[in-house]
Amino acid sequence: FDDLDDRGLLDETLVVAIGEFGRSPEKGVSTSGNTNSADGRDHWPYCYTSVIGGAGIKSGYVHGKSDKTGSAPTEDPVHTTEILATVYHAMGIDPATIVYNHLNQPRELVKAERVSQLFA
């Protein structure tokens, strides 16, 4: 972020760092149905973190909170489709834009709204 900002590129560059899973808040909790040992931690799709910046996103802003174990959102949860709508918006693309699939059927890019609180 500092390098992009120093070179005057942060306003026109969107940086997104996100994974599709967190880790289970307790050892031995299985969400994937695998045979993890009791001392391991499994994928945890219920609560995870992303870092988004540039392209009009507020600098230093933290959105949402999780419970004390990081197992569930407690404040301002964001669905993955809302993240996608936010990315489209930051790139200057209306998330409600209609595109046509291979059968010429109209579809929205994403059926979600941007997270407006993220923008300055």
mmCIF file of N, CA and C in Angstrom:
data_model
loop_
_atom_site.group_PDB
_atom_site.id
_atom_site.type_symbol
_atom_site.label_atom_id
_atom_site.label_comp_id
_atom_site.label_asym_id
_atom_site.label_seq_id
_atom_site.Cartn_x
_atom_site.Cartn_y
_atom_site.Cartn_z
ATOM 1 N N PHE A 1 0.816 -1.185 0.000
ATOM 2 C CA PHE A 1 0.000 0.000 0.000
ATOM 3 C C PHE A 1 0.864 1.255 0.000
ATOM 4 N N ASP A 2 1.904 1.247 0.837
ATOM 5 C CA ASP A 2 2.771 2.421 0.909
ATOM 6 C C ASP A 2 3.436 2.692 -0.429
ATOM 7 N N ASP A 3 3.931 1.632 -1.080
ATOM 8 C CA ASP A 3 4.602 1.805 -2.365
ATOM 9 C C ASP A 3 3.647 2.365 -3.417
ATOM 10 N N LEU A 4 2.444 1.798 -3.500
ATOM 11 C CA LEU A 4 1.460 2.297 -4.466
ATOM 12 C C LEU A 4 1.094 3.743 -4.164
ATOM 13 N N ASP A 5 0.937 4.064 -2.875
ATOM 14 C CA ASP A 5 0.601 5.419 -2.480
ATOM 15 C C ASP A 5 1.738 6.383 -2.805
ATOM 16 N N ASP A 6 2.973 5.979 -2.492
ATOM 17 C CA ASP A 6 4.143 6.828 -2.774
ATOM 18 C C ASP A 6 4.261 7.140 -4.263
ATOM 19 N N ARG A 7 3.879 6.199 -5.114
ATOM 20 C CA ARG A 7 3.990 6.390 -6.566
ATOM 21 C C ARG A 7 2.720 6.974 -7.185
ATOM 22 N N GLY A 8 1.738 7.326 -6.328
ATOM 23 C CA GLY A 8 0.512 7.937 -6.827
ATOM 24 C C GLY A 8 -0.406 6.970 -7.558
ATOM 25 N N LEU A 9 -0.278 5.684 -7.269
ATOM 26 C CA LEU A 9 -1.069 4.674 -7.973
ATOM 27 C C LEU A 9 -2.200 4.082 -7.145
ATOM 28 N N LEU A 10 -2.277 4.429 -5.870
ATOM 29 C CA LEU A 10 -3.246 3.775 -4.990
ATOM 30 C C LEU A 10 -4.690 4.144 -5.337
ATOM 31 N N ASP A 11 -4.911 5.353 -5.826
ATOM 32 C CA ASP A 11 -6.274 5.747 -6.171
ATOM 33 C C ASP A 11 -6.838 4.945 -7.340
ATOM 34 N N GLU A 12 -5.973 4.451 -8.195
ATOM 35 C CA GLU A 12 -6.447 3.721 -9.381
ATOM 36 C C GLU A 12 -6.143 2.222 -9.312
ATOM 37 N N THR A 13 -5.653 1.758 -8.178
ATOM 38 C CA THR A 13 -5.329 0.343 -8.007
ATOM 39 C C THR A 13 -6.144 -0.224 -6.849
ATOM 40 N N LEU A 14 -6.767 -1.365 -7.079
ATOM 41 C CA LEU A 14 -7.501 -2.054 -6.024
ATOM 42 C C LEU A 14 -6.676 -3.253 -5.571
ATOM 43 N N VAL A 15 -6.446 -3.349 -4.272
ATOM 44 C CA VAL A 15 -5.712 -4.469 -3.690
ATOM 45 C C VAL A 15 -6.698 -5.277 -2.846
ATOM 46 N N VAL A 16 -6.801 -6.581 -3.136
ATOM 47 C CA VAL A 16 -7.699 -7.461 -2.394
ATOM 48 C C VAL A 16 -6.910 -8.690 -1.967
ATOM 49 N N ALA A 17 -6.873 -8.950 -0.672
ATOM 50 C CA ALA A 17 -6.224 -10.154 -0.139
ATOM 51 C C ALA A 17 -7.257 -10.874 0.716
ATOM 52 N N ILE A 18 -7.675 -12.050 0.263
ATOM 53 C CA ILE A 18 -8.726 -12.780 0.969
ATOM 54 C C ILE A 18 -8.557 -14.267 0.688
ATOM 55 N N GLY A 19 -8.848 -15.053 1.674
ATOM 56 C CA GLY A 19 -8.856 -16.500 1.497
ATOM 57 C C GLY A 19 -10.281 -16.992 1.587
ATOM 58 N N GLU A 20 -10.515 -18.197 1.187
ATOM 59 C CA GLU A 20 -11.881 -18.702 1.227
ATOM 60 C C GLU A 20 -12.241 -19.342 2.555
ATOM 61 N N PHE A 21 -11.257 -19.492 3.448
ATOM 62 C CA PHE A 21 -11.521 -20.100 4.745
ATOM 63 C C PHE A 21 -10.669 -19.463 5.824
ATOM 64 N N GLY A 22 -11.225 -19.469 7.039
ATOM 65 C CA GLY A 22 -10.427 -19.240 8.221
ATOM 66 C C GLY A 22 -10.073 -20.608 8.768
ATOM 67 N N ARG A 23 -9.701 -20.658 10.016
ATOM 68 C CA ARG A 23 -9.409 -21.929 10.685
ATOM 69 C C ARG A 23 -10.367 -22.102 11.845
ATOM 70 N N SER A 24 -10.771 -23.350 12.091
ATOM 71 C CA SER A 24 -11.724 -23.599 13.166
ATOM 72 C C SER A 24 -11.192 -23.007 14.469
ATOM 73 N N PRO A 25 -12.080 -22.425 15.264
ATOM 74 C CA PRO A 25 -11.638 -21.741 16.473
ATOM 75 C C PRO A 25 -11.174 -22.683 17.571
ATOM 76 N N GLU A 26 -11.483 -23.974 17.433
ATOM 77 C CA GLU A 26 -11.059 -24.946 18.430
ATOM 78 C C GLU A 26 -10.440 -26.154 17.737
ATOM 79 N N LYS A 27 -9.529 -26.794 18.420
ATOM 80 C CA LYS A 27 -8.934 -28.019 17.893
ATOM 81 C C LYS A 27 -9.988 -29.118 17.833
ATOM 82 N N GLY A 28 -9.871 -29.978 16.838
ATOM 83 C CA GLY A 28 -10.726 -31.145 16.753
ATOM 84 C C GLY A 28 -12.120 -30.908 16.194
ATOM 85 N N VAL A 29 -12.427 -29.688 15.773
ATOM 86 C CA VAL A 29 -13.730 -29.397 15.178
ATOM 87 C C VAL A 29 -13.616 -29.593 13.670
ATOM 88 N N SER A 30 -14.396 -30.515 13.120
ATOM 89 C CA SER A 30 -14.329 -30.814 11.694
ATOM 90 C C SER A 30 -15.531 -30.224 10.971
ATOM 91 N N THR A 31 -15.265 -29.453 9.929
ATOM 92 C CA THR A 31 -16.334 -28.917 9.089
ATOM 93 C C THR A 31 -16.308 -29.536 7.701
ATOM 94 N N SER A 32 -15.233 -30.203 7.362
ATOM 95 C CA SER A 32 -15.095 -30.741 6.013
ATOM 96 C C SER A 32 -15.392 -32.231 5.940
ATOM 97 N N GLY A 33 -15.668 -32.858 7.078
ATOM 98 C CA GLY A 33 -15.970 -34.283 7.078
ATOM 99 C C GLY A 33 -14.740 -35.159 6.914
ATOM 100 N N ASN A 34 -13.568 -34.562 7.025
ATOM 101 C CA ASN A 34 -12.352 -35.365 6.907
ATOM 102 C C ASN A 34 -12.011 -36.001 8.251
ATOM 103 N N THR A 35 -10.920 -36.669 8.289
ATOM 104 C CA THR A 35 -10.533 -37.377 9.518
ATOM 105 C C THR A 35 -9.372 -36.684 10.212
ATOM 106 N N ASN A 36 -9.516 -35.366 10.407
ATOM 107 C CA ASN A 36 -8.480 -34.631 11.130
ATOM 108 C C ASN A 36 -8.307 -35.223 12.514
ATOM 109 N N SER A 37 -7.094 -35.184 12.994
ATOM 110 C CA SER A 37 -6.852 -35.654 14.348
ATOM 111 C C SER A 37 -7.416 -34.634 15.343
ATOM 112 N N ALA A 38 -7.606 -35.049 16.559
ATOM 113 C CA ALA A 38 -8.209 -34.195 17.583
ATOM 114 C C ALA A 38 -7.354 -32.978 17.918
ATOM 115 N N ASP A 39 -6.076 -32.996 17.542
ATOM 116 C CA ASP A 39 -5.229 -31.849 17.854
ATOM 117 C C ASP A 39 -5.088 -30.881 16.677
ATOM 118 N N GLY A 40 -5.835 -31.124 15.575
ATOM 119 C CA GLY A 40 -5.736 -30.269 14.400
ATOM 120 C C GLY A 40 -6.888 -29.285 14.288
ATOM 121 N N ARG A 41 -6.748 -28.334 13.372
ATOM 122 C CA ARG A 41 -7.795 -27.351 13.114
ATOM 123 C C ARG A 41 -8.200 -27.463 11.650
ATOM 124 N N ASP A 42 -9.485 -27.410 11.397
ATOM 125 C CA ASP A 42 -10.040 -27.613 10.065
ATOM 126 C C ASP A 42 -10.364 -26.269 9.403
ATOM 127 N N HIS A 43 -10.795 -26.332 8.144
ATOM 128 C CA HIS A 43 -11.301 -25.142 7.477
ATOM 129 C C HIS A 43 -12.500 -24.612 8.243
ATOM 130 N N TRP A 44 -12.683 -23.292 8.195
ATOM 131 C CA TRP A 44 -13.781 -22.668 8.915
ATOM 132 C C TRP A 44 -14.395 -21.593 8.017
ATOM 133 N N PRO A 45 -15.443 -21.932 7.278
ATOM 134 C CA PRO A 45 -16.006 -20.973 6.312
ATOM 135 C C PRO A 45 -16.952 -19.946 6.921
ATOM 136 N N TYR A 46 -17.097 -19.927 8.244
ATOM 137 C CA TYR A 46 -18.095 -19.081 8.881
ATOM 138 C C TYR A 46 -17.586 -17.697 9.277
ATOM 139 N N CYS A 47 -16.288 -17.527 9.317
ATOM 140 C CA CYS A 47 -15.732 -16.242 9.730
ATOM 141 C C CYS A 47 -14.271 -16.176 9.288
ATOM 142 N N TYR A 48 -13.949 -15.183 8.474
ATOM 143 C CA TYR A 48 -12.562 -15.001 8.054
ATOM 144 C C TYR A 48 -12.320 -13.543 7.720
ATOM 145 N N THR A 49 -11.109 -13.219 7.405
ATOM 146 C CA THR A 49 -10.677 -11.836 7.256
ATOM 147 C C THR A 49 -10.276 -11.548 5.826
ATOM 148 N N SER A 50 -10.510 -10.321 5.397
ATOM 149 C CA SER A 50 -10.001 -9.862 4.115
ATOM 150 C C SER A 50 -9.365 -8.499 4.314
ATOM 151 N N VAL A 51 -8.451 -8.165 3.421
ATOM 152 C CA VAL A 51 -7.825 -6.847 3.409
ATOM 153 C C VAL A 51 -8.100 -6.266 2.030
ATOM 154 N N ILE A 52 -8.722 -5.094 2.013
ATOM 155 C CA ILE A 52 -9.073 -4.437 0.764
ATOM 156 C C ILE A 52 -8.633 -2.990 0.865
ATOM 157 N N GLY A 53 -7.977 -2.481 -0.166
ATOM 158 C CA GLY A 53 -7.535 -1.098 -0.126
ATOM 159 C C GLY A 53 -7.332 -0.515 -1.503
ATOM 160 N N GLY A 54 -7.210 0.796 -1.527
ATOM 161 C CA GLY A 54 -7.042 1.520 -2.785
ATOM 162 C C GLY A 54 -8.373 1.744 -3.474
ATOM 163 N N ALA A 55 -8.341 2.358 -4.635
ATOM 164 C CA ALA A 55 -9.510 2.558 -5.501
ATOM 165 C C ALA A 55 -10.715 3.122 -4.763
ATOM 166 N N GLY A 56 -10.475 4.051 -3.839
ATOM 167 C CA GLY A 56 -11.569 4.707 -3.131
ATOM 168 C C GLY A 56 -11.943 4.103 -1.794
ATOM 169 N N ILE A 57 -11.285 3.010 -1.409
ATOM 170 C CA ILE A 57 -11.555 2.387 -0.105
ATOM 171 C C ILE A 57 -10.917 3.246 0.989
ATOM 172 N N LYS A 58 -11.625 3.419 2.103
ATOM 173 C CA LYS A 58 -11.090 4.198 3.225
ATOM 174 C C LYS A 58 -9.792 3.575 3.735
ATOM 175 N N SER A 59 -8.849 4.405 4.007
ATOM 176 C CA SER A 59 -7.579 3.950 4.562
ATOM 177 C C SER A 59 -7.704 3.726 6.059
ATOM 178 N N GLY A 60 -7.248 2.571 6.538
ATOM 179 C CA GLY A 60 -7.234 2.284 7.967
ATOM 180 C C GLY A 60 -8.573 1.907 8.563
ATOM 181 N N TYR A 61 -9.586 1.771 7.763
ATOM 182 C CA TYR A 61 -10.935 1.458 8.260
ATOM 183 C C TYR A 61 -11.064 -0.037 8.541
ATOM 184 N N VAL A 62 -11.678 -0.384 9.669
ATOM 185 C CA VAL A 62 -11.958 -1.780 10.012
ATOM 186 C C VAL A 62 -13.467 -1.951 10.020
ATOM 187 N N HIS A 63 -13.961 -2.920 9.267
ATOM 188 C CA HIS A 63 -15.401 -3.149 9.156
ATOM 189 C C HIS A 63 -15.755 -4.492 9.780
ATOM 190 N N GLY A 64 -16.673 -4.490 10.728
ATOM 191 C CA GLY A 64 -17.155 -5.717 11.330
ATOM 192 C C GLY A 64 -16.304 -6.206 12.483
ATOM 193 N N LYS A 65 -16.904 -7.138 13.231
ATOM 194 C CA LYS A 65 -16.214 -7.760 14.361
ATOM 195 C C LYS A 65 -16.652 -9.210 14.454
ATOM 196 N N SER A 66 -15.801 -10.002 15.084
ATOM 197 C CA SER A 66 -16.164 -11.397 15.349
ATOM 198 C C SER A 66 -16.245 -11.605 16.860
ATOM 199 N N ASP A 67 -16.759 -12.763 17.237
ATOM 200 C CA ASP A 67 -16.793 -13.084 18.664
ATOM 201 C C ASP A 67 -15.370 -13.324 19.160
ATOM 202 N N LYS A 68 -15.223 -13.574 20.449
ATOM 203 C CA LYS A 68 -13.876 -13.649 21.037
ATOM 204 C C LYS A 68 -13.043 -14.813 20.508
ATOM 205 N N THR A 69 -13.673 -15.844 19.937
ATOM 206 C CA THR A 69 -12.899 -16.967 19.386
ATOM 207 C C THR A 69 -12.728 -16.868 17.875
ATOM 208 N N GLY A 70 -13.311 -15.857 17.257
ATOM 209 C CA GLY A 70 -13.223 -15.729 15.804
ATOM 210 C C GLY A 70 -14.064 -16.759 15.067
ATOM 211 N N SER A 71 -15.082 -17.277 15.728
ATOM 212 C CA SER A 71 -15.878 -18.330 15.099
ATOM 213 C C SER A 71 -17.104 -17.806 14.373
ATOM 214 N N ALA A 72 -17.563 -16.594 14.686
ATOM 215 C CA ALA A 72 -18.756 -16.052 14.034
ATOM 216 C C ALA A 72 -18.727 -14.531 14.040
ATOM 217 N N PRO A 73 -19.246 -13.907 12.993
ATOM 218 C CA PRO A 73 -19.359 -12.449 13.002
ATOM 219 C C PRO A 73 -20.370 -12.007 14.056
ATOM 220 N N THR A 74 -20.068 -10.915 14.732
ATOM 221 C CA THR A 74 -21.003 -10.368 15.715
ATOM 222 C C THR A 74 -21.480 -8.977 15.323
ATOM 223 N N GLU A 75 -20.768 -8.337 14.395
ATOM 224 C CA GLU A 75 -21.115 -6.974 14.011
ATOM 225 C C GLU A 75 -20.797 -6.756 12.540
ATOM 226 N N ASP A 76 -21.743 -6.263 11.788
ATOM 227 C CA ASP A 76 -21.573 -5.930 10.370
ATOM 228 C C ASP A 76 -21.007 -7.079 9.532
ATOM 229 N N PRO A 77 -21.637 -8.250 9.545
ATOM 230 C CA PRO A 77 -21.144 -9.344 8.701
ATOM 231 C C PRO A 77 -21.260 -8.990 7.218
ATOM 232 N N VAL A 78 -20.369 -9.520 6.419
ATOM 233 C CA VAL A 78 -20.351 -9.266 4.980
ATOM 234 C C VAL A 78 -20.342 -10.608 4.262
ATOM 235 N N HIS A 79 -21.260 -10.789 3.336
ATOM 236 C CA HIS A 79 -21.318 -12.019 2.540
ATOM 237 C C HIS A 79 -20.318 -11.900 1.385
ATOM 238 N N THR A 80 -19.847 -13.024 0.915
ATOM 239 C CA THR A 80 -18.873 -13.013 -0.190
ATOM 240 C C THR A 80 -19.421 -12.319 -1.431
ATOM 241 N N THR A 81 -20.730 -12.411 -1.680
ATOM 242 C CA THR A 81 -21.290 -11.709 -2.840
ATOM 243 C C THR A 81 -21.198 -10.194 -2.662
ATOM 244 N N GLU A 82 -21.272 -9.721 -1.416
ATOM 245 C CA GLU A 82 -21.117 -8.289 -1.155
ATOM 246 C C GLU A 82 -19.679 -7.837 -1.393
ATOM 247 N N ILE A 83 -18.728 -8.707 -1.103
ATOM 248 C CA ILE A 83 -17.328 -8.388 -1.408
ATOM 249 C C ILE A 83 -17.162 -8.260 -2.916
ATOM 250 N N LEU A 84 -17.741 -9.190 -3.660
ATOM 251 C CA LEU A 84 -17.648 -9.132 -5.118
ATOM 252 C C LEU A 84 -18.308 -7.858 -5.654
ATOM 253 N N ALA A 85 -19.478 -7.505 -5.141
ATOM 254 C CA ALA A 85 -20.138 -6.272 -5.567
ATOM 255 C C ALA A 85 -19.272 -5.055 -5.241
ATOM 256 N N THR A 86 -18.592 -5.087 -4.114
ATOM 257 C CA THR A 86 -17.696 -4.004 -3.712
ATOM 258 C C THR A 86 -16.514 -3.897 -4.668
ATOM 259 N N VAL A 87 -15.951 -5.028 -5.049
ATOM 260 C CA VAL A 87 -14.837 -5.041 -6.008
ATOM 261 C C VAL A 87 -15.296 -4.469 -7.343
ATOM 262 N N TYR A 88 -16.436 -4.927 -7.842
ATOM 263 C CA TYR A 88 -16.952 -4.384 -9.103
ATOM 264 C C TYR A 88 -17.125 -2.874 -9.005
ATOM 265 N N HIS A 89 -17.751 -2.411 -7.934
ATOM 266 C CA HIS A 89 -17.976 -0.978 -7.764
ATOM 267 C C HIS A 89 -16.648 -0.205 -7.762
ATOM 268 N N ALA A 90 -15.670 -0.701 -7.026
ATOM 269 C CA ALA A 90 -14.373 -0.024 -6.948
ATOM 270 C C ALA A 90 -13.688 0.038 -8.311
ATOM 271 N N MET A 91 -14.012 -0.930 -9.176
ATOM 272 C CA MET A 91 -13.427 -0.960 -10.522
ATOM 273 C C MET A 91 -14.261 -0.156 -11.519
ATOM 274 N N GLY A 92 -15.326 0.490 -11.015
ATOM 275 C CA GLY A 92 -16.158 1.311 -11.883
ATOM 276 C C GLY A 92 -17.199 0.522 -12.661
ATOM 277 N N ILE A 93 -17.500 -0.681 -12.208
ATOM 278 C CA ILE A 93 -18.478 -1.534 -12.873
ATOM 279 C C ILE A 93 -19.700 -1.651 -11.971
ATOM 280 N N ASP A 94 -20.867 -1.352 -12.498
ATOM 281 C CA ASP A 94 -22.105 -1.465 -11.725
ATOM 282 C C ASP A 94 -22.367 -2.944 -11.454
ATOM 283 N N PRO A 95 -22.442 -3.358 -10.177
ATOM 284 C CA PRO A 95 -22.682 -4.770 -9.859
ATOM 285 C C PRO A 95 -23.996 -5.307 -10.426
ATOM 286 N N ALA A 96 -24.946 -4.431 -10.695
ATOM 287 C CA ALA A 96 -26.244 -4.859 -11.231
ATOM 288 C C ALA A 96 -26.239 -4.942 -12.760
ATOM 289 N N THR A 97 -25.077 -4.729 -13.369
ATOM 290 C CA THR A 97 -24.980 -4.824 -14.827
ATOM 291 C C THR A 97 -25.521 -6.170 -15.293
ATOM 292 N N ILE A 98 -26.308 -6.124 -16.344
ATOM 293 C CA ILE A 98 -26.865 -7.345 -16.915
ATOM 294 C C ILE A 98 -25.918 -7.876 -17.984
ATOM 295 N N VAL A 99 -25.575 -9.148 -17.853
ATOM 296 C CA VAL A 99 -24.787 -9.851 -18.870
ATOM 297 C C VAL A 99 -25.620 -11.045 -19.343
ATOM 298 N N TYR A 100 -25.248 -11.599 -20.468
ATOM 299 C CA TYR A 100 -26.000 -12.726 -21.023
ATOM 300 C C TYR A 100 -25.134 -13.969 -21.023
ATOM 301 N N ASN A 101 -25.709 -15.060 -20.557
ATOM 302 C CA ASN A 101 -24.960 -16.312 -20.507
ATOM 303 C C ASN A 101 -24.971 -16.996 -21.875
ATOM 304 N N HIS A 102 -24.450 -18.203 -21.927
ATOM 305 C CA HIS A 102 -24.325 -18.930 -23.190
ATOM 306 C C HIS A 102 -25.678 -19.272 -23.824
ATOM 307 N N LEU A 103 -26.748 -19.186 -23.054
ATOM 308 C CA LEU A 103 -28.100 -19.433 -23.579
ATOM 309 C C LEU A 103 -28.837 -18.119 -23.857
ATOM 310 N N ASN A 104 -28.082 -17.025 -23.816
ATOM 311 C CA ASN A 104 -28.609 -15.683 -24.049
ATOM 312 C C ASN A 104 -29.636 -15.284 -22.981
ATOM 313 N N GLN A 105 -29.465 -15.795 -21.773
ATOM 314 C CA GLN A 105 -30.333 -15.444 -20.657
ATOM 315 C C GLN A 105 -29.700 -14.302 -19.868
ATOM 316 N N PRO A 106 -30.471 -13.289 -19.501
ATOM 317 C CA PRO A 106 -29.908 -12.160 -18.749
ATOM 318 C C PRO A 106 -29.601 -12.549 -17.301
ATOM 319 N N ARG A 107 -28.471 -12.101 -16.816
ATOM 320 C CA ARG A 107 -28.045 -12.342 -15.438
ATOM 321 C C ARG A 107 -27.343 -11.096 -14.918
ATOM 322 N N GLU A 108 -27.564 -10.785 -13.619
ATOM 323 C CA GLU A 108 -26.788 -9.721 -12.993
ATOM 324 C C GLU A 108 -25.364 -10.239 -12.773
ATOM 325 N N LEU A 109 -24.399 -9.328 -12.812
ATOM 326 C CA LEU A 109 -23.036 -9.747 -12.478
ATOM 327 C C LEU A 109 -23.027 -10.380 -11.098
ATOM 328 N N VAL A 110 -23.704 -9.740 -10.153
ATOM 329 C CA VAL A 110 -23.802 -10.274 -8.802
ATOM 330 C C VAL A 110 -25.085 -9.740 -8.169
ATOM 331 N N LYS A 111 -25.768 -10.590 -7.445
ATOM 332 C CA LYS A 111 -27.006 -10.178 -6.778
ATOM 333 C C LYS A 111 -26.683 -9.738 -5.357
ATOM 334 N N ALA A 112 -26.054 -8.599 -5.253
ATOM 335 C CA ALA A 112 -25.674 -8.048 -3.943
ATOM 336 C C ALA A 112 -25.357 -6.576 -4.112
ATOM 337 N N GLU A 113 -25.336 -5.885 -3.005
ATOM 338 C CA GLU A 113 -24.960 -4.473 -2.974
ATOM 339 C C GLU A 113 -23.530 -4.355 -2.474
ATOM 340 N N ARG A 114 -22.870 -3.289 -2.879
ATOM 341 C CA ARG A 114 -21.523 -3.014 -2.369
ATOM 342 C C ARG A 114 -21.600 -2.701 -0.882
ATOM 343 N N VAL A 115 -20.490 -2.830 -0.188
ATOM 344 C CA VAL A 115 -20.406 -2.434 1.220
ATOM 345 C C VAL A 115 -20.024 -0.960 1.217
ATOM 346 N N SER A 116 -21.023 -0.103 1.245
ATOM 347 C CA SER A 116 -20.811 1.332 1.056
ATOM 348 C C SER A 116 -19.948 1.953 2.157
ATOM 349 N N GLN A 117 -19.956 1.367 3.363
ATOM 350 C CA GLN A 117 -19.165 1.913 4.462
ATOM 351 C C GLN A 117 -17.657 1.859 4.183
ATOM 352 N N LEU A 118 -17.232 1.030 3.247
ATOM 353 C CA LEU A 118 -15.805 0.891 2.951
ATOM 354 C C LEU A 118 -15.253 2.060 2.149
ATOM 355 N N PHE A 119 -16.135 2.841 1.537
ATOM 356 C CA PHE A 119 -15.680 3.895 0.634
ATOM 357 C C PHE A 119 -15.607 5.236 1.334
ATOM 358 N N ALA A 120 -14.570 5.992 0.983
ATOM 359 C CA ALA A 120 -14.342 7.321 1.584
ATOM 360 C C ALA A 120 -15.382 8.311 1.104
#
